[in-house]
XYZ file of C-alpha atoms in Angstrom:
346
model
C 151.475 105.486 157.693
C 152.880 101.845 157.683
C 154.102 102.571 154.147
C 155.932 105.549 155.181
C 157.512 103.807 158.442
C 158.724 101.060 156.196
C 160.074 103.119 153.541
C 162.033 105.401 156.013
C 163.376 102.239 157.514
C 164.749 101.189 154.009
C 166.262 104.485 153.583
C 167.876 104.633 157.071
C 169.451 101.322 156.091
C 170.577 102.455 152.610
C 172.126 105.674 154.411
C 173.847 103.219 157.110
C 175.451 101.393 153.782
C 176.698 104.539 152.391
C 178.218 106.591 155.779
C 181.833 105.499 155.146
C 182.050 107.596 151.965
C 179.850 110.065 153.007
C 182.171 113.579 153.551
C 181.618 115.470 157.164
C 179.796 118.314 155.747
C 177.026 116.408 154.319
C 176.091 114.912 158.286
C 176.280 118.549 159.470
C 174.110 119.663 156.855
C 171.428 117.173 157.856
C 171.827 117.711 161.620
C 171.425 121.533 160.918
C 168.611 120.792 158.836
C 166.705 118.704 161.372
C 167.214 120.989 163.850
C 165.628 123.784 161.906
C 162.644 121.594 161.055
C 162.251 120.294 164.483
C 162.322 123.879 166.061
C 159.547 124.764 163.738
C 157.202 122.281 164.901
C 157.996 122.663 168.207
C 156.244 126.429 167.802
C 152.860 124.886 167.353
C 150.672 122.099 168.168
C 151.338 118.926 166.047
C 149.134 117.295 163.965
C 149.409 113.413 163.503
C 151.097 113.707 160.277
C 153.198 116.322 161.557
C 154.106 113.868 164.488
C 154.951 111.511 162.068
C 157.343 113.527 159.916
C 158.985 114.634 163.371
C 159.392 111.216 164.233
C 161.096 110.635 161.013
C 163.368 113.581 161.411
C 164.400 112.119 164.638
C 165.141 108.715 162.880
C 167.131 110.609 160.382
C 169.067 112.677 162.885
C 169.956 109.336 164.869
C 171.213 107.518 161.684
C 173.069 110.439 160.520
C 174.873 111.074 164.042
C 175.045 107.322 164.484
C 176.545 106.646 160.824
C 179.099 109.362 161.505
C 180.432 107.955 164.750
C 180.151 104.267 163.347
C 182.052 105.161 160.185
C 184.674 106.909 162.014
C 185.363 103.964 164.099
C 185.323 101.784 160.900
C 187.803 103.543 159.363
C 189.908 103.940 162.581
C 189.957 100.143 162.860
C 190.515 99.710 159.352
C 193.679 101.765 159.484
C 194.862 99.973 162.647
C 194.641 96.875 161.071
C 196.616 97.629 157.887
C 198.971 99.325 160.237
C 199.487 96.112 162.320
C 199.863 93.841 159.451
C 202.361 96.214 157.998
C 204.553 96.195 161.405
C 204.098 92.061 161.495
C 205.409 91.820 158.099
C 208.439 93.984 158.937
C 208.855 92.210 161.940
C 208.997 88.588 160.422
C 211.334 89.751 157.694
C 213.711 91.187 160.274
C 213.248 88.067 162.093
C 213.860 85.968 158.945
C 217.043 88.020 158.351
C 218.057 87.383 161.937
C 217.670 83.558 161.684
C 219.794 83.498 158.427
C 222.517 85.243 159.976
C 221.994 83.564 163.399
C 222.281 80.364 161.326
C 225.247 81.741 159.026
C 222.997 79.946 156.330
C 224.920 79.714 152.866
C 228.090 80.693 154.507
C 230.955 81.520 152.278
C 233.012 78.993 153.672
C 230.683 76.274 152.279
C 230.783 77.852 148.620
C 234.656 77.683 148.986
C 234.559 74.324 149.809
C 232.036 73.416 147.214
C 233.715 75.168 144.535
C 237.388 73.436 145.016
C 235.648 70.038 145.825
C 232.930 69.635 143.565
C 232.662 72.372 140.899
C 236.288 72.924 139.928
C 236.484 69.026 139.057
C 233.294 69.750 136.999
C 234.435 72.442 135.052
C 237.580 70.724 134.071
C 235.689 67.843 133.031
C 233.186 69.925 130.885
C 236.494 71.764 129.141
C 237.885 68.533 128.418
C 234.451 67.280 126.741
C 234.001 70.614 124.792
C 237.309 70.326 123.293
C 237.514 67.077 122.537
C 234.000 67.667 120.495
C 235.757 70.778 119.058
C 238.382 68.415 117.330
C 236.170 65.660 116.706
C 235.488 66.095 112.787
C 239.205 66.475 112.314
C 239.967 62.995 113.609
C 240.110 59.951 112.299
C 238.249 56.779 113.448
C 240.837 55.611 115.658
C 241.456 59.067 116.986
C 237.846 59.065 117.875
C 237.908 55.928 119.910
C 240.876 57.316 121.847
C 239.314 60.743 122.583
C 236.237 58.493 123.767
C 238.538 56.692 125.894
C 240.127 59.810 127.355
C 236.860 61.170 128.264
C 235.720 58.168 130.123
C 238.845 58.592 132.112
C 238.172 61.845 132.690
C 234.487 61.151 134.002
C 235.929 58.431 136.250
C 238.550 60.747 137.724
C 235.742 63.496 138.412
C 233.246 61.356 139.891
C 236.054 59.924 142.221
C 236.809 63.517 143.175
C 232.646 63.800 143.562
C 232.424 61.031 145.805
C 234.427 62.507 148.245
C 232.545 63.980 151.698
C 232.085 67.510 151.357
C 230.799 69.053 154.780
C 228.516 72.011 153.695
C 226.608 72.560 156.979
C 224.912 75.716 156.237
C 224.034 75.066 152.590
C 221.294 72.832 151.836
C 220.911 73.535 148.209
C 224.709 73.161 147.760
C 224.397 69.349 149.322
C 221.338 68.749 146.726
C 223.565 70.051 143.795
C 226.565 67.976 144.607
C 224.469 64.966 144.950
C 222.702 65.668 141.473
C 226.319 66.646 139.830
C 227.674 63.378 140.909
C 224.469 61.453 139.407
C 225.003 63.519 136.361
C 228.794 62.086 135.764
C 227.249 58.584 136.872
C 225.103 59.062 133.742
C 227.525 60.284 131.630
C 229.493 57.211 132.164
C 226.542 55.107 131.549
C 226.029 56.779 128.445
C 229.524 56.508 127.467
C 229.531 52.817 127.076
C 226.687 53.006 124.473
C 228.382 55.816 122.498
C 231.656 53.664 122.603
C 229.664 50.775 121.255
C 227.675 52.791 118.699
C 231.132 54.486 117.741
C 232.616 51.263 116.577
C 229.789 50.637 114.142
C 229.046 54.152 113.151
C 230.686 57.401 112.621
C 228.838 59.449 115.254
C 228.686 63.177 115.275
C 228.915 65.338 118.340
C 225.233 66.058 118.066
C 224.729 62.328 117.885
C 226.735 62.001 120.955
C 225.034 64.827 122.744
C 221.661 63.099 121.739
C 222.500 59.816 123.699
C 223.132 61.760 127.133
C 220.047 63.222 127.943
C 219.974 62.190 131.631
C 223.541 63.242 131.981
C 222.594 66.808 130.892
C 219.187 67.103 132.610
C 221.004 66.208 135.849
C 223.576 68.437 135.357
C 221.449 71.365 134.443
C 219.307 70.622 137.486
C 222.266 70.688 139.680
C 223.748 73.687 138.120
C 220.410 75.441 138.659
C 220.266 74.469 142.551
C 224.086 76.001 142.602
C 223.155 79.328 141.271
C 219.952 79.366 143.514
C 221.927 79.083 146.594
C 224.284 81.802 145.346
C 220.840 83.860 144.763
C 220.092 82.985 148.284
C 223.479 84.290 149.797
C 222.854 87.685 147.824
C 219.303 87.987 149.092
C 220.263 87.567 152.697
C 223.616 89.390 152.783
C 223.642 92.009 150.053
C 220.364 93.243 148.964
C 218.735 91.982 152.227
C 215.522 91.317 150.294
C 213.457 87.917 150.331
C 214.141 86.167 146.889
C 210.678 85.962 144.725
C 208.428 83.232 145.655
C 208.354 81.951 142.166
C 209.749 82.971 138.840
C 207.068 84.151 136.396
C 206.326 82.175 133.248
C 207.887 84.770 131.260
C 210.678 87.258 132.473
C 210.344 90.493 130.481
C 213.423 92.911 129.960
C 212.251 95.285 132.277
C 211.670 92.589 135.209
C 215.123 91.099 134.167
C 216.835 94.667 134.785
C 215.372 95.076 138.254
C 216.729 91.526 139.734
C 220.034 92.088 141.646
C 222.901 90.203 139.387
C 222.978 86.511 141.255
C 219.137 86.207 140.970
C 219.688 87.265 137.106
C 222.052 84.417 136.892
C 219.989 82.055 138.680
C 216.977 82.987 136.116
C 219.809 81.967 133.334
C 220.481 78.896 134.825
C 216.873 78.199 135.308
C 216.510 78.949 131.211
C 219.098 76.765 130.614
C 217.648 74.071 132.205
C 214.249 74.371 130.798
C 215.894 74.485 127.147
C 217.769 71.761 127.912
C 221.193 73.663 126.740
C 224.387 72.098 128.197
C 226.705 74.404 127.047
C 230.467 74.931 127.270
C 229.644 78.177 128.946
C 228.356 79.100 132.157
C 225.139 80.938 133.542
C 227.307 83.856 134.354
C 228.440 84.034 130.506
C 224.873 84.169 129.489
C 224.003 86.601 131.970
C 226.846 88.986 130.884
C 225.673 88.645 127.419
C 222.037 89.473 128.032
C 222.914 92.496 130.298
C 224.794 93.834 127.254
C 222.113 93.278 124.807
C 219.254 94.703 126.707
C 221.373 97.632 127.827
C 221.428 98.843 124.231
C 218.769 100.253 121.757
C 219.541 97.061 119.778
C 217.003 94.835 121.924
C 213.980 97.147 120.957
C 215.253 97.468 117.585
C 215.073 93.479 117.197
C 211.837 93.271 118.826
C 213.243 91.607 122.157
C 210.288 91.401 124.699
C 211.360 89.083 127.190
C 214.689 86.785 128.208
C 213.466 84.194 126.258
C 213.785 86.023 123.057
C 217.113 87.027 124.058
C 218.725 83.541 124.817
C 217.451 82.308 121.307
C 218.671 85.366 119.530
C 222.194 84.812 121.485
C 222.424 81.262 120.828
C 221.408 81.414 117.225
C 224.103 83.816 116.620
C 226.610 82.148 118.750
C 227.119 85.004 120.560
C 227.853 83.234 123.882
C 231.403 82.067 124.961
C 233.026 80.688 127.891
C 234.650 83.405 129.989
C 232.590 85.993 128.427
C 231.615 87.051 132.349
C 235.014 87.650 133.232
C 235.949 89.359 130.085
C 233.109 91.756 130.440
C 233.020 92.109 134.258
C 235.027 95.097 134.464
C 232.889 97.059 132.484
C 229.624 95.791 133.825
C 229.921 94.573 137.018
C 232.904 97.018 138.814
C 231.067 96.887 142.165
C 229.472 93.698 142.011
C 229.438 91.639 145.440
C 230.023 87.817 145.260
C 231.146 84.727 147.167
C 234.944 84.952 147.355
C 235.292 81.827 144.841
C 237.201 81.749 141.570
C 234.054 81.760 139.621
C 233.757 85.670 139.968
C 237.661 86.809 139.930
């Protein structure tokens, strides 16, 4: 008898563990069977073994009914908790948007000030550098020396412009970008001293000059990444009204790329340029336009391009990216693009 009671307790516990996934008709079936069997026992005098059976039936009935109501309570509590969590997430997102708008983070006026006071001088300086490098091999040694002298002067003028105070009260990333751009031009000037010294004894190539400027290039690319992340933050708050992804995946597939909004894609492009140490004459939005054009066609699949890194390698290997590509292609690809009111996108 003790064995029967112990066994029944175990079976009852097992029933309680399984009650949540048990359909209601099973509970009703057990309840009906228990009532019928109990009624048959009540019509005659019970033996000891029959009494134990009746006792087990009562326990089974209690477990069945209790399991049903406990399961219903559990599921109700779980659903309510899920709804509360979803509501809290929505409230936090709404609060974040309100805070961004209340604080006016990444206000367009900051982008305008940054562009004209910081970025425009930098773009002019970058253009001067690559123009001189394009003519480099056609110059004689004296002209090359004059070219380096000219670039040094351009860098000094750019640094002078960057050292002016630029109020950017709502844009912390732009403040960091400003600082890093200034540091990059200082590093350029430091490297140029070595370049000019080496040029006096050796005929340097454009590649050899670039190889002597790693600190300059890294600082520039870091600053550029910050600039385009700030534009993506503006887009996140005021255009798509969705939070930025917490982090970039190690590899961005072409499918993921297509799902990102334009300015976040451009931030991804700027990040890729920094990672690959690609200081180029073109800007991240030019790279974005070329990637968009490539992945929109069947060519990407035919060439076996699976991710953005593959696309960038192909575009660089074929020299397919040029300064101004974005503006040239924007009418076709981005007729409805929303962007800060700066010449970068006009």
